[in-house]
Every structure is written in C-alpha cells, then in structure tokens.
Amino acid sequence: MLTNLLAIGPELVLTLTVVLVLIADLVIGDRPARRGSLAVLSFAGLAAAAATFFLLPDGGPAAFGGLVSGDGLGVFFRGLFLVAAFFGVAFGALSDEIPVERFGEYAAMLLATTLGMSFLVQSQNLLMILLSLELVSLPSYVLAGFRRGDSRSSEAALKYVLYGAAASGLMLYGFSLLYGMAGTLDLSAIGPALNAKAAGGSVGIRAGIALAALLSLAGFGYKVAAVPFHQWCPDVYEGAPTPVTAFLSVGPKAAGVAALIRFVVIGFGASVATPPAGGLPWPVLLGVLAMATMTLGNLAAIPQDNVKRLLAYSSIAHAGYLLMGIAVGTPDAVQAVAVYLPIYLLMNLGAFLAVMAVRAKTGSETIADYRGLVARSPALSIALAIFLFSLTGLPPLAGFIGKFYLFAAVVKAGTPFFYVLAIVGVLNSVVSLFYYARLVKAMFLEASPDGAPAVLVPVPVGLLLAILAIPTLVLGLWWSPLADLAARAAGIVG
Amino acid sequence: MTDPIVSAMVFYALAAFTLVAAGFVALSGNIVHSAFALFATLFGVAGLYAYLSADLLAVVQMLVYVGGISVLVLFAVMLTSGLDGPLTSNPTFRLGGGIVLMLAVAAAAFVAATAVPSGVESAAVPTTAAIGDALLGAYVLPFEVVSVVLLAALVGAVTLARGYKGGHR
C-alpha cells in the first residue's frame, strides 16, 4: 500500500498543491502580494513534488496492480513536466495577459494540466491513458480561453474543445475496439494478444486491428499536433495568452509524445528491429506521418507574419521530427527523443518568453514590429536569436545536439525508407532556417520603424531568459549528462 | 433459471414500452411531450438493464438519467428562449429518409446479432458488490483520478463562466 502511494508521490503533492492554490486564492483576496504569494505557493508545491522523486520505490516497479508503470521513461518525463510547470507559472506571473485577480485560477489550471501529464506518461492501462489525457485536455481548454472578452482567445478555446472532443471520441472508440479484440486494457498484454490474433487471423481481424490502432492514434496525434490532426494548433497558439501558448507548446506536446512511445513502442512492441506488431507496419506508418507533419509545418510557417503563429507551425514541424524517433522505436531512438524534448522545452519556452516581453511593450506580435529590435533591446534580441537558431538546429547550440541524436537514430535504422526519412528531415531543417532567419534578419538587419518603443526587459524576465538561454548554449557543447539521463529513460542502462 | 417463455415476454414488453416511448420522442409535435416521453424511454432502458442482470447500471440509469438528466432536459426546454413556443418540435420531419435510415440500422443490428452465437441464458447474478470492490480495489487509482478530472472541469467551467467586467469577484 505504502509502496503504491510512494510511487505516485509527486502526483499526490501536485493534487494537494492545486487544492491549496485554489483555497489560498480565496483567502488572500485583494492584497497587493497576491500574485507573488500564489506563485511562491505553486513553486513550493512543485519543489515538494520534485523532492518526492527521492522517495520513489527502487527499481521502478509497476504500482496499483500494473495501472501505472514506475519505469525510467515515466520518471524522466514527470521531472521534465515539473520544470515546464515552473516556467508556466513564472511566465503567467510576469505577463500582463493574465489579470492579477485570475492568477490563482491560472496557476491551479496549469498545475492540474501538469498533474494530468504526469499521470499520462506513466499510464500502463488504456483506461488510465484516457482519463489522464482528459485531465490534460480539460484545463488546457480553459487556459486557452483565459483572455475573456477577447474574441480570438474565445475562438481558440472553442476550436480546441471541439477538436479535442472529436479526437477523444475517436480514440475512445479505438480503445473500445482494442479492448474487444485483446480482452484486456493492460498495455503490456495488448501487444502480445493482438499479435496472436493477427498471426492466425482473417483479413477482417487485421482490418479491425488496423482501424482500432489508427483511431487510437488520433488522440495522441491531436495532443502532439501531428498532421492530419494539427488544424487546431495555429489558431489556439495565436489566440491563447502567450504564457499559455508557451506552456501548451511544450507540456502537453511532450506528454503526448511520451504516451505515444508507451502505446506504440512499449505496448505494441513496435520498432524497426522487430516484426510488425499486431500486423501493422508501425515504423512506416509513423514515418509517413512524420514526413507529412514536418513538411507541412515548415512550409506553412514560411508566409506567417504573426510570430506566435509562426512558432505554432514550427512546433508542428518539431512534432514531425519527434515522430521520426518514435517511428524507429529502438532504445536508441527513444533516447534521442528524450534528449530532444528537454532541449525543445528550453528553446521553445525561451522564444515565447521573448515574444511575451516584446508584446508587453509594443502590444504586437507581428514580425514587422521586430524590425530593428537589436537597437532597442540588444540582450533580448541576442537571446531570441539564440533560441531561433537552436530551433533550426545549428551548431554549436543545443538544438543541434537534439537533432543529431534523432537523425543518428533514424540513419542507424538502416533501411532505404529511413534513409529517405532522414533526407526529408534534413531538407526540412534547411527550410526551417528560412523562416527563423527571416525573424532574425528583421531584428538585426532592418531599421526600426519610426516611433517604435524601446523594449526594456524587466529584471525577472531577463533572469528567466538567462536561465533558458544559458543551458541552450551549454548543452550544445556539453550534453553528456542529459544524454545519460535520457539513456536511463530509454532503459538502455539501469 | 426462469421459464424462457416468461423471460421472453418480459423482454418484449420492456422493448415495446421503450420503443413506443422513443417513437413518441421523435414524432411528437410538442417538445414538452417529447421531453416527457424521453423520461419514459430512459425508464424502459433501465428496465432492460435490470432484465440483463446489470443491476447497478439499472439503478444508475434511474438515478442519473431518469432522475437527473430528464429534469435537466425539461428545464432546458422550458427555459430556453428563442423557441417559437412549446408546441414547436421536429419541424423538419422526413419520412423517406427516416425509414431508409431505420432499415439500415436494423440490417446492421441483424448482421451483428447473428454473427455472435447466442449464449445460454444464465442466472441473474447481482453485480453491484463486484463493481464496488473493483472501484475501490483494483481500480481505485482511475476512480480517484476521475474525481480530480471532475474537480478541474468544475473549477475550469466556473473560471470561464464567471462575470469579468465588474472587477474582482
């Protein structure tokens, strides 16, 4: 019993924090320190949750009769989500887009989303996957619509809800078919059961498994914003308040990627090294999805004038790169995905923080208003340039290391299809340089428009920018600690 | 084991009651009558659950759908503004399409029903205790996660719905 509770210690602390923040929000009332004290309470909760990692049972046994897994993958991502939540709360506390009287609700919703992500990555059971996905989604909808009275924010929330409900419905239908055919909800038992069925089964059985798997894929595809489930992404990212966009672009996306790894690689046992699981060619299927996702994301990003929209398409492209890793499915590839996501978190959060700082002074998110930013705010411009070049994957920045691990894993797969996939990925990185560099060119090489305001960065924002930019630089040169952690997540070393 | 003839009679009586009530929901020209007929339909479905020895499901159906949702539907019908009046319902009723759709569903149901070998009718065994054990035993974690999901949904709904123009609270 105690082992079970200790295994979900971080989640218990997070739940408690959500409730405490809501109560504190009521108790504190209109005092001037409202925003600060609620933020400190949230940080304390996150720190306490992080501390309970040391109490996790040794060896990572499955808890609650196999409903949740205690493996390295789950522990790695749960830690990552605490970091994402820290930045999410901090961004919200520093942004004027989150009104002070609603900051408590913002923090509570954000922490509830984090709780859902945390359960999602360790779910070893279809029922738990579905429930935790809903726990990620429901507060996300609320966060996307947080700027009430702003029609774009409301539109974003509504689109998010409608797409989310449809995707959840499709996934639930897929899960029910899987349950019907495999007779179990347990992920570790579904793969073997379906393999047995597909091996001796008729065409009808194989078609049924394929349908169920594709429908289930819809739910994960929606969370990571993969083509063809990406249409909500640009509108939601543009309409939602910037701190929310920043959080949504890293948190739920990483959770979706991790859950997809668990579903496909651990559940179905799919990888290039093994025969098709459940009669489905997972590597090729996901590889094609990856190609479509990164190509569409990068091409659609080129003509964008709104920076948040541009970053939305860029995040779709990055989902494509990550799908490549899941398609390969070997421990090396899982390690590559686990290296990529923390780096992606740093550089994407950094880019959105810079956008937030510019918006706070100019009230604008269009590229035209970034012209000549270097003269008005040199440090901010340099930081943003670092994040953008890292997102492109240029050495010696961290983004290069992330991409290097991913492409290495893809090439190591060694089949002609994966060579093509790697080439498509490299070409896409070249395309992405075009639109990232367009923003950098506007900042550094073009003259400021007349009367453009100086962008003074407040000290806490500058501090956060540094916290995000320095690892982006350092990890590009000294990445072995991260690679070791990722290897542990992928189960390569105990 | 009950007498198969009695059992069949009970089933057909319940099914007929449910179908007639459902037909009333769809065909009635008065939306309030439709809402009341929905009440009866859900009641009939609860009876079918009980007949299939899903006793917990039958009780939940009674409490949640018959007791709660129907009243909610009635409130919604009566409080919704913009209706032409309580007597407007189903203005776009089309017989041809409806019959085609019904036949298609019936055909699909027939195929599905004949594909599965009909099982031997087993004695009714109460399920409530077993479900209760499962909810607080093997499935206690999802059970508790559901409560957190509901809490988040509730707080989120209030967050979105609360008035915001007049300042704080």
XYZ file of C-alpha atoms in Angstrom:
663
model
C 0.000 0.000 0.000
C 2.656 2.477 1.042
C 4.738 1.485 -1.982
C 1.773 2.278 -4.206
C 1.334 5.694 -2.646
C 5.040 6.499 -2.779
C 5.052 5.533 -6.453
C 2.618 8.360 -7.200
C 4.096 10.702 -4.573
C 4.735 13.594 -6.989
C 1.166 13.379 -8.250
C -0.252 13.376 -4.713
C 1.756 16.503 -3.900
C 0.602 18.153 -7.135
C -3.042 17.393 -6.342
C -2.591 18.911 -2.902
C -0.942 21.968 -4.470
C -3.855 22.504 -6.869
C -6.305 22.480 -3.973
C -4.090 24.691 -1.777
C -3.669 27.258 -4.554
C -7.435 27.418 -5.036
C -8.013 27.881 -1.298
C -5.197 30.422 -0.957
C -6.668 32.320 -3.892
C -9.868 32.759 -1.871
C -8.124 33.555 1.415
C -5.605 36.080 0.109
C -8.202 38.242 -1.599
C -7.134 41.621 -2.938
C -3.838 42.081 -1.078
C -1.012 43.547 -3.171
C 1.206 40.476 -2.787
C -1.479 38.256 -4.281
C 0.321 37.305 -7.478
C 3.662 36.795 -5.763
C 2.360 34.711 -2.887
C 0.324 32.440 -5.149
C 3.343 31.982 -7.413
C 5.551 31.151 -4.415
C 2.960 28.650 -3.173
C 2.906 26.991 -6.608
C 6.711 26.892 -6.736
C 6.789 25.367 -3.256
C 4.340 22.689 -4.401
C 6.444 21.925 -7.461
C 9.603 21.760 -5.347
C 7.896 19.418 -2.883
C 6.739 17.250 -5.772
C 10.305 17.187 -7.060
C 11.537 16.192 -3.596
C 9.217 13.152 -3.550
C 11.160 11.772 -6.519
C 13.728 10.647 -3.954
C 11.022 8.594 -2.230
C 10.059 6.699 -5.385
C 10.353 2.935 -4.850
C 13.658 1.494 -6.064
C 13.767 -0.342 -9.354
C 10.600 1.253 -10.656
C 8.030 -1.496 -10.036
C 4.562 -1.103 -11.526
C 2.096 0.223 -8.955
C -1.643 -0.204 -8.417
C -1.696 -3.650 -9.965
C 0.045 -2.517 -13.148
C -2.125 0.532 -13.839
C 0.909 2.801 -13.670
C 4.462 1.917 -14.512
C 7.395 3.124 -12.468
C 9.893 2.822 -15.318
C 12.576 5.297 -16.289
C 10.591 6.805 -19.145
C 7.845 7.889 -16.756
C 10.231 9.258 -14.134
C 12.205 11.237 -16.723
C 9.138 12.907 -18.208
C 7.489 13.566 -14.841
C 10.594 15.509 -13.895
C 10.511 17.386 -17.185
C 6.869 18.356 -16.624
C 7.666 19.856 -13.224
C 10.205 22.083 -14.993
C 7.642 23.016 -17.657
C 5.099 23.832 -14.939
C 7.645 26.023 -13.129
C 8.164 28.116 -16.242
C 4.425 28.123 -16.994
C 3.598 29.580 -13.575
C 6.514 32.030 -13.757
C 5.519 33.243 -17.241
C 1.938 33.751 -16.073
C 3.069 35.701 -13.026
C 5.145 38.034 -15.221
C 2.632 38.521 -18.024
C 0.043 41.268 -18.199
C -2.106 38.917 -20.257
C -3.081 37.062 -17.076
C -5.011 39.530 -14.874
C -3.840 39.529 -11.269
C -7.277 38.639 -9.871
C -7.364 35.500 -12.002
C -3.791 34.352 -11.451
C -4.858 31.815 -8.815
C -7.161 30.101 -11.281
C -4.438 30.230 -13.919
C -1.929 28.534 -11.605
C -4.472 25.927 -10.475
C -5.452 25.043 -14.045
C -1.827 24.876 -15.129
C -0.906 22.601 -12.224
C -3.929 20.399 -12.944
C -2.720 20.048 -16.540
C 0.706 19.112 -15.205
C -0.894 16.509 -12.953
C -2.644 15.012 -15.973
C 0.600 14.935 -17.992
C 2.331 13.298 -15.071
C -0.249 10.512 -14.902
C -0.331 10.176 -18.679
C 3.354 9.317 -19.123
C 3.222 6.515 -16.566
C -0.151 5.068 -17.579
C 0.196 1.433 -18.452
C -3.513 0.892 -18.992
C -5.923 2.202 -21.644
C -8.373 3.445 -19.001
C -5.655 5.441 -17.239
C -4.396 6.821 -20.567
C -7.864 8.064 -21.454
C -8.523 9.617 -18.036
C -5.188 11.355 -17.786
C -5.493 12.634 -21.346
C -8.790 14.227 -20.322
C -7.106 15.654 -17.240
C -4.538 17.250 -19.563
C -7.158 18.483 -22.009
C -9.903 19.984 -19.865
C -7.757 22.563 -18.015
C -5.912 23.290 -21.289
C -9.182 24.357 -22.902
C -9.817 26.723 -20.012
C -6.277 28.125 -20.227
C -6.621 28.720 -23.986
C -9.762 30.758 -23.376
C -8.301 32.671 -20.456
C -8.469 36.115 -22.103
C -12.202 36.543 -21.871
C -13.677 39.348 -23.848
C -11.019 38.722 -26.480
C -12.749 37.052 -29.391
C -9.546 35.393 -30.668
C -8.952 33.758 -27.289
C -12.548 32.535 -27.120
C -12.289 31.240 -30.679
C -9.081 29.432 -29.732
C -10.733 27.790 -26.723
C -13.786 26.735 -28.705
C -11.726 25.250 -31.550
C -9.556 23.469 -29.025
C -12.590 21.972 -27.276
C -14.263 20.839 -30.487
C -11.129 19.265 -31.952
C -10.262 17.793 -28.571
C -13.705 16.270 -28.068
C -13.644 14.743 -31.553
C -10.137 13.361 -31.060
C -11.022 11.925 -27.633
C -14.120 10.325 -29.121
C -12.140 8.703 -31.929
C -9.509 7.479 -29.500
C -12.130 6.087 -27.112
C -13.708 4.199 -29.997
C -10.305 2.826 -30.942
C -9.647 1.781 -27.333
C -13.008 0.028 -27.106
C -12.186 -1.942 -30.268
C -8.758 -2.803 -28.874
C -10.348 -3.968 -25.648
C -12.874 -6.010 -27.579
C -10.171 -7.764 -29.586
C -7.467 -8.141 -26.958
C -9.745 -8.707 -23.967
C -7.573 -6.572 -21.715
C -6.893 -2.916 -21.005
C -3.351 -3.601 -19.878
C -0.862 -2.189 -22.403
C 1.763 -4.829 -21.720
C -0.771 -7.586 -22.503
C -2.482 -5.952 -25.506
C 0.515 -6.218 -27.829
C 1.024 -9.998 -27.429
C -2.727 -10.639 -27.554
C -3.120 -8.707 -30.799
C -0.006 -10.301 -32.293
C -1.505 -13.710 -31.623
C -4.803 -12.648 -33.182
C -3.199 -11.074 -36.227
C -0.911 -14.045 -36.850
C -3.688 -16.554 -37.361
C -6.472 -14.088 -38.087
C -8.528 -13.360 -41.137
C -8.379 -10.184 -43.187
C -11.313 -8.901 -41.112
C -9.379 -9.242 -37.857
C -6.353 -7.491 -39.329
C -8.540 -4.689 -40.660
C -10.155 -4.378 -37.251
C -6.779 -4.085 -35.518
C -5.622 -1.514 -38.077
C -8.809 0.533 -37.610
C -8.526 0.392 -33.822
C -4.858 1.414 -33.891
C -5.448 4.289 -36.310
C -8.396 5.601 -34.271
C -6.308 5.409 -31.096
C -3.548 7.254 -32.899
C -5.947 10.171 -33.487
C -5.994 11.017 -29.781
C -2.207 11.079 -29.478
C -1.808 12.816 -32.829
C -4.087 15.571 -31.631
C -2.069 16.113 -28.450
C 1.263 16.363 -30.272
C -0.341 18.337 -33.152
C 0.732 15.897 -35.856
C -0.691 16.051 -39.373
C -3.604 15.434 -40.025
C -4.734 16.366 -36.506
C -2.923 19.715 -36.420
C -5.549 22.185 -37.666
C -6.394 23.486 -34.198
C -2.799 24.309 -33.389
C -2.101 27.657 -35.149
C -5.388 29.233 -34.096
C -5.066 28.081 -30.492
C -1.427 29.156 -30.210
C -2.216 32.566 -31.703
C -5.377 33.195 -29.708
C -4.330 31.893 -26.297
C -2.439 34.185 -23.904
C 1.306 33.927 -24.620
C 2.271 32.189 -21.311
C -0.418 29.587 -22.018
C 0.813 29.107 -25.587
C 4.352 28.641 -24.304
C 3.216 26.003 -21.815
C 0.892 24.203 -24.259
C 3.618 24.047 -26.898
C 5.976 22.119 -24.631
C 3.987 20.419 -21.831
C 1.057 18.578 -23.396
C 3.110 18.005 -26.553
C 5.863 16.254 -24.611
C 3.239 14.276 -22.691
C 1.620 13.206 -25.953
C 4.974 12.122 -27.367
C 5.816 10.124 -24.250
C 2.372 8.486 -24.190
C 2.699 7.620 -27.858
C 6.076 5.987 -27.162
C 4.455 3.936 -24.411
C 1.493 2.996 -26.593
C 3.382 2.098 -29.762
C 6.858 1.079 -28.649
C 6.141 -0.486 -25.265
C 2.502 -1.534 -25.803
C 2.650 -2.859 -29.341
C 6.373 -3.572 -29.135
C 6.820 -1.813 -32.468
C 10.249 -0.866 -33.789
C 12.316 -1.356 -36.906
C 14.134 -4.171 -35.130
C 11.009 -6.300 -34.571
C 8.395 -7.818 -36.891
C 5.238 -5.731 -37.479
C 3.254 -5.590 -34.242
C -0.395 -6.536 -34.424
C 0.056 -6.983 -38.179
C 0.704 -3.242 -38.585
C 3.799 -1.701 -40.201
C 4.186 0.887 -37.418
C 7.617 2.261 -38.453
C 6.497 3.064 -41.999
C 3.127 4.372 -40.836
C 4.644 6.730 -38.268
C 7.461 7.609 -40.636
C 4.994 8.804 -43.258
C 3.129 10.777 -40.587
C 6.447 12.313 -39.519
C 7.295 13.357 -43.073
C 3.866 14.905 -43.634
C 3.947 16.678 -40.268
C 7.368 18.294 -40.589
C 6.905 19.230 -44.234
C 3.528 20.846 -43.693
C 4.664 22.605 -40.517
C 7.751 24.076 -42.133
C 6.139 25.092 -45.417
C 3.145 26.667 -43.701
C 5.419 28.608 -41.334
C 7.160 30.466 -44.190
C 4.430 33.003 -45.084
C 3.375 33.725 -41.480
C 3.540 37.313 -40.229
C 2.397 36.686 -36.669
C 5.283 35.393 -34.578
C 3.079 33.222 -32.365
C 1.526 31.658 -35.449
C 4.971 31.121 -36.933
C 6.096 29.380 -33.751
C 2.900 27.294 -33.822
C 3.774 25.933 -37.256
C 7.356 25.482 -36.123
C 6.093 23.408 -33.187
C 4.117 21.243 -35.643
C 7.365 20.716 -37.567
C 9.152 19.715 -34.359
C 6.380 17.203 -33.647
C 7.316 15.741 -37.033
C 10.984 15.382 -36.034
C 9.920 13.682 -32.806
C 7.627 11.281 -34.683
C 10.682 10.142 -36.666
C 12.188 8.926 -33.415
C 9.016 7.117 -32.383
C 8.824 5.524 -35.838
C 12.263 3.982 -35.390
C 11.269 2.794 -31.925
C 14.621 1.296 -30.877
C 16.038 2.156 -27.422
C 18.491 4.472 -29.221
C 15.602 6.321 -30.826
C 13.717 6.615 -27.539
C 16.885 8.030 -26.010
C 17.098 10.523 -28.888
C 13.506 11.658 -28.273
C 14.288 12.005 -24.562
C 17.347 14.135 -25.422
C 15.364 16.246 -27.858
C 12.377 17.136 -25.677
C 14.169 18.927 -22.781
C 16.177 20.927 -25.342
C 12.991 21.718 -27.247
C 11.427 22.813 -23.955
C 14.269 25.253 -23.257
C 14.412 26.857 -26.678
C 10.679 26.994 -27.336
C 9.876 28.428 -23.894
C 12.687 30.926 -24.433
C 11.330 32.028 -27.808
C 7.845 32.509 -26.368
C 9.219 34.407 -23.372
C 10.946 36.813 -25.762
C 7.699 37.195 -27.714
C 5.929 37.890 -24.423
C 8.469 40.572 -23.485
C 8.119 42.301 -26.866
C 4.356 42.113 -26.727
C 4.303 43.638 -23.246
C 5.960 46.801 -24.619
C 4.679 47.027 -28.205
C 1.338 45.230 -27.844
C 2.097 43.494 -31.120
C 3.112 40.055 -32.297
C 3.804 40.779 -35.981
C 7.255 40.363 -37.477
C 7.165 43.971 -38.730
C 7.326 45.160 -35.129
C 10.518 43.156 -34.539
C 12.416 45.302 -37.070
C 15.476 46.884 -35.560
C 14.837 45.272 -32.188
C 18.579 44.921 -31.651
C 18.931 48.698 -31.333
C 16.039 48.908 -28.900
C 16.859 45.855 -26.812
C 20.188 44.190 -27.647
C 20.135 41.488 -24.957
C 16.600 40.382 -25.777
C 17.406 40.235 -29.494
C 20.508 38.152 -28.913
C 18.620 35.770 -26.626
C 15.809 35.368 -29.145
C 18.334 34.776 -31.927
C 19.956 32.024 -29.834
C 16.577 30.323 -29.337
C 15.654 30.606 -33.009
C 18.980 29.282 -34.314
C 18.775 26.473 -31.767
C 15.270 25.641 -33.025
C 16.760 25.457 -36.524
C 19.366 23.028 -35.228
C 22.523 24.979 -35.974
C 25.720 24.057 -34.122
C 27.026 24.805 -31.551
C 23.592 25.230 -29.960
C 21.608 22.616 -28.059
C 19.088 22.174 -30.856
C 21.863 20.716 -32.997
C 22.584 18.025 -30.415
C 18.897 17.100 -30.218
C 18.629 16.806 -33.980
C 21.947 14.964 -34.189
C 20.730 12.230 -31.820
C 17.417 11.936 -33.696
C 18.942 11.748 -37.168
C 21.614 9.329 -35.954
C 18.890 7.019 -34.642
C 16.986 7.270 -37.933
C 20.042 6.544 -40.054
C 21.000 3.647 -37.776
C 17.644 2.022 -38.612
C 19.384 1.215 -41.878
C 16.509 0.585 -44.301
C 16.008 2.605 -47.524
C 12.772 4.058 -46.148
C 14.581 5.522 -43.161
C 17.360 6.949 -45.331
C 14.634 8.785 -47.260
C 13.065 9.877 -43.966
C 16.405 11.245 -42.754
C 16.919 13.149 -46.021
C 13.406 14.632 -45.790
C 14.203 15.646 -42.209
C 17.444 17.377 -43.183
C 15.772 19.194 -46.088
C 13.071 20.328 -43.685
C 15.684 21.740 -41.314
C 17.038 23.785 -44.215
C 13.554 25.094 -44.986
C 13.050 25.987 -41.341
C 16.220 28.106 -41.387
C 14.468 30.333 -43.913
C 11.647 31.474 -41.658
C 13.608 31.539 -38.411
C 16.288 33.619 -40.141
C 13.613 35.951 -41.505
C 12.752 36.940 -37.946
C 16.434 37.245 -37.016
C 17.056 39.395 -40.118
C 14.151 41.679 -39.150
C 15.663 42.112 -35.681
C 19.291 42.654 -36.660
C 19.488 43.987 -40.212
C 16.414 46.148 -40.652
C 15.845 49.633 -39.305
C 13.332 50.295 -36.546
C 10.052 51.765 -37.691
C 9.585 55.390 -36.650
C 8.403 55.832 -33.104
C 8.925 52.195 -32.186
C 9.097 51.947 -28.382
C 12.233 50.795 -26.624
C 11.765 47.323 -25.172
C 13.101 47.339 -21.634
C 13.102 43.864 -20.181
C 12.080 43.676 -16.503
C 14.675 42.002 -14.262
C 12.702 38.772 -13.552
C 12.020 38.289 -17.263
C 15.697 38.857 -18.042
C 16.626 36.348 -15.363
C 14.287 33.716 -16.832
C 15.643 34.424 -20.311
C 19.143 33.789 -18.998
C 18.016 30.603 -17.234
C 16.696 29.356 -20.575
C 19.435 30.717 -22.858
C 22.497 29.550 -20.899
C 21.573 25.826 -20.967
C 20.684 26.223 -24.660
C 24.295 27.297 -25.190
C 25.937 24.928 -22.710
C 24.045 21.797 -23.763
C 25.274 22.375 -27.286
C 28.841 21.843 -26.085
C 28.484 19.587 -23.052
C 25.491 17.305 -23.370
C 26.659 14.053 -21.804
C 24.686 14.494 -18.525
C 21.474 14.925 -20.489
C 22.322 12.019 -22.763
C 22.960 9.826 -19.700
C 19.608 10.768 -18.165
C 17.895 10.100 -21.485
C 19.616 6.736 -21.784
C 18.247 5.825 -18.373
C 14.778 6.942 -19.529
C 15.050 4.723 -22.581
C 16.025 1.775 -20.407
C 19.425 1.429 -22.098
C 21.196 1.466 -18.750
C 19.569 0.542 -15.465
C -33.242 -20.255 -14.181
C -36.515 -18.665 -15.172
C -39.074 -20.001 -17.602
C -37.874 -18.979 -21.088
C -41.382 -18.008 -22.193
C -41.913 -15.710 -19.223
C -38.460 -14.303 -19.767
C -39.171 -13.607 -23.435
C -42.498 -11.988 -22.584
C -40.822 -9.668 -20.071
C -38.198 -8.734 -22.645
C -40.709 -7.988 -25.407
C -42.898 -5.977 -23.054
C -39.924 -3.859 -21.954
C -38.673 -3.457 -25.517
C -42.118 -2.459 -26.795
C -42.554 0.069 -23.986
C -39.131 1.591 -24.740
C -39.695 1.683 -28.495
C -43.154 3.232 -28.271
C -41.855 5.897 -25.922
C -38.852 6.535 -28.182
C -41.168 6.854 -31.166
C -43.141 9.420 -29.219
C -39.937 11.397 -28.554
C -39.153 11.503 -32.241
C -42.640 12.005 -33.664
C -44.473 14.208 -31.203
C -45.140 17.725 -32.426
C -44.948 19.179 -28.941
C -41.466 19.477 -27.485
C -42.673 19.230 -23.876
C -44.459 15.978 -24.702
C -41.218 14.773 -26.328
C -39.303 15.578 -23.161
C -41.764 13.617 -21.017
C -41.660 10.711 -23.455
C -37.854 10.726 -23.161
C -38.406 10.226 -19.438
C -40.380 7.055 -20.190
C -37.819 5.871 -22.766
C -34.969 6.117 -20.279
C -37.112 4.300 -17.743
C -37.636 1.491 -20.232
C -33.905 1.268 -20.881
C -33.350 0.975 -17.129
C -35.786 -1.939 -17.191
C -33.781 -3.594 -19.971
C -30.613 -3.229 -17.920
C -32.307 -4.859 -14.953
C -33.548 -7.636 -17.246
C -29.958 -8.262 -18.392
C -28.959 -8.537 -14.706
C -26.940 -5.331 -14.832
C -28.470 -4.188 -11.582
C -26.025 -1.400 -10.786
C -26.368 0.019 -14.285
C -30.166 -0.036 -13.949
C -30.053 1.880 -10.677
C -27.529 4.384 -12.058
C -29.741 4.832 -15.123
C -32.692 5.552 -12.838
C -30.815 7.978 -10.601
C -28.762 9.819 -13.215
C -30.777 9.730 -16.415
C -34.385 9.317 -15.291
C -33.945 11.383 -12.154
C -31.347 13.956 -13.179
C -30.874 14.363 -16.908
C -34.594 14.260 -17.744
C -35.339 17.032 -15.279
C -32.419 18.970 -16.735
C -33.805 18.450 -20.242
C -37.211 19.667 -19.096
C -35.644 22.759 -17.542
C -33.657 23.397 -20.705
C -36.777 23.022 -22.851
C -38.859 25.295 -20.677
C -36.231 27.962 -20.021
C -34.731 28.192 -23.492
C -35.694 31.434 -25.096
C -35.888 31.793 -28.830
C -38.168 28.839 -29.401
C -41.322 29.751 -31.266
C -43.259 28.246 -28.389
C -43.551 24.976 -26.511
C -45.556 23.445 -29.341
C -42.728 23.552 -31.885
C -40.879 20.328 -32.357
C -39.445 18.315 -35.210
C -40.349 20.777 -37.971
C -38.102 19.002 -40.456
C -39.527 15.506 -40.192
C -38.870 13.484 -43.348
C -40.478 10.090 -43.631
C -38.498 8.630 -46.549
C -35.034 9.284 -45.168
C -36.108 8.137 -41.730
C -37.356 4.788 -42.993
C -34.188 4.195 -45.030
C -32.048 5.006 -42.011
C -34.141 2.751 -39.768
C -33.874 -0.156 -42.208
C -30.120 0.353 -42.473
C -29.710 0.313 -38.697
C -31.963 -2.732 -38.427
C -29.918 -4.543 -41.074
C -26.669 -3.712 -39.297
C -28.129 -4.842 -35.979
C -29.315 -8.097 -37.576
C -25.874 -8.818 -39.016
C -24.220 -8.020 -35.701
C -26.702 -10.131 -33.734
C -26.451 -13.178 -35.982
C -22.638 -13.003 -36.162
C -22.381 -13.707 -32.441
C -23.553 -17.151 -31.333
C -26.460 -16.713 -28.953
C -25.359 -17.678 -25.469
C -27.183 -19.770 -22.970
C -29.226 -17.621 -20.646
C -27.517 -17.609 -17.276
C -28.966 -16.984 -13.861
C -29.106 -13.351 -12.791
C -26.182 -12.568 -10.510
C -26.024 -9.230 -8.697
C -23.077 -7.166 -9.961
C -23.131 -4.219 -7.580
C -20.874 -5.710 -4.937
C -18.302 -6.821 -7.516
C -18.270 -3.384 -9.177
C -17.899 -1.724 -5.798
C -14.958 -3.972 -4.959
C -13.343 -3.220 -8.299
C -13.823 0.537 -7.951
C -12.240 0.688 -4.517
C -9.802 -2.165 -5.083
C -8.111 -2.823 -8.387
C -9.360 0.390 -9.993
C -9.043 2.793 -7.096
C -6.496 4.945 -8.925
C -8.654 5.673 -12.015
C -11.597 6.201 -9.657
C -9.690 8.899 -7.788
C -8.284 10.401 -10.989
C -11.856 10.801 -12.235
C -12.603 12.881 -9.154
C -9.634 15.146 -9.933
C -10.779 15.423 -13.570
C -14.229 16.470 -12.362
C -12.737 18.985 -9.921
C -10.615 20.508 -12.697
C -13.593 20.618 -15.057
C -15.762 22.264 -12.411
C -13.210 24.927 -11.490
C -12.492 25.485 -15.174
C -16.153 25.920 -16.016
C -16.598 28.447 -13.215
C -13.441 30.254 -14.332
C -14.787 30.633 -17.846
C -18.371 31.411 -16.919
C -17.865 33.926 -14.108
C -18.632 37.546 -14.922
C -15.490 39.549 -15.575
C -16.444 43.115 -16.407
C -17.181 44.253 -12.866
C -13.684 43.784 -11.463
C -12.644 41.228 -8.894
C -15.429 38.918 -7.676
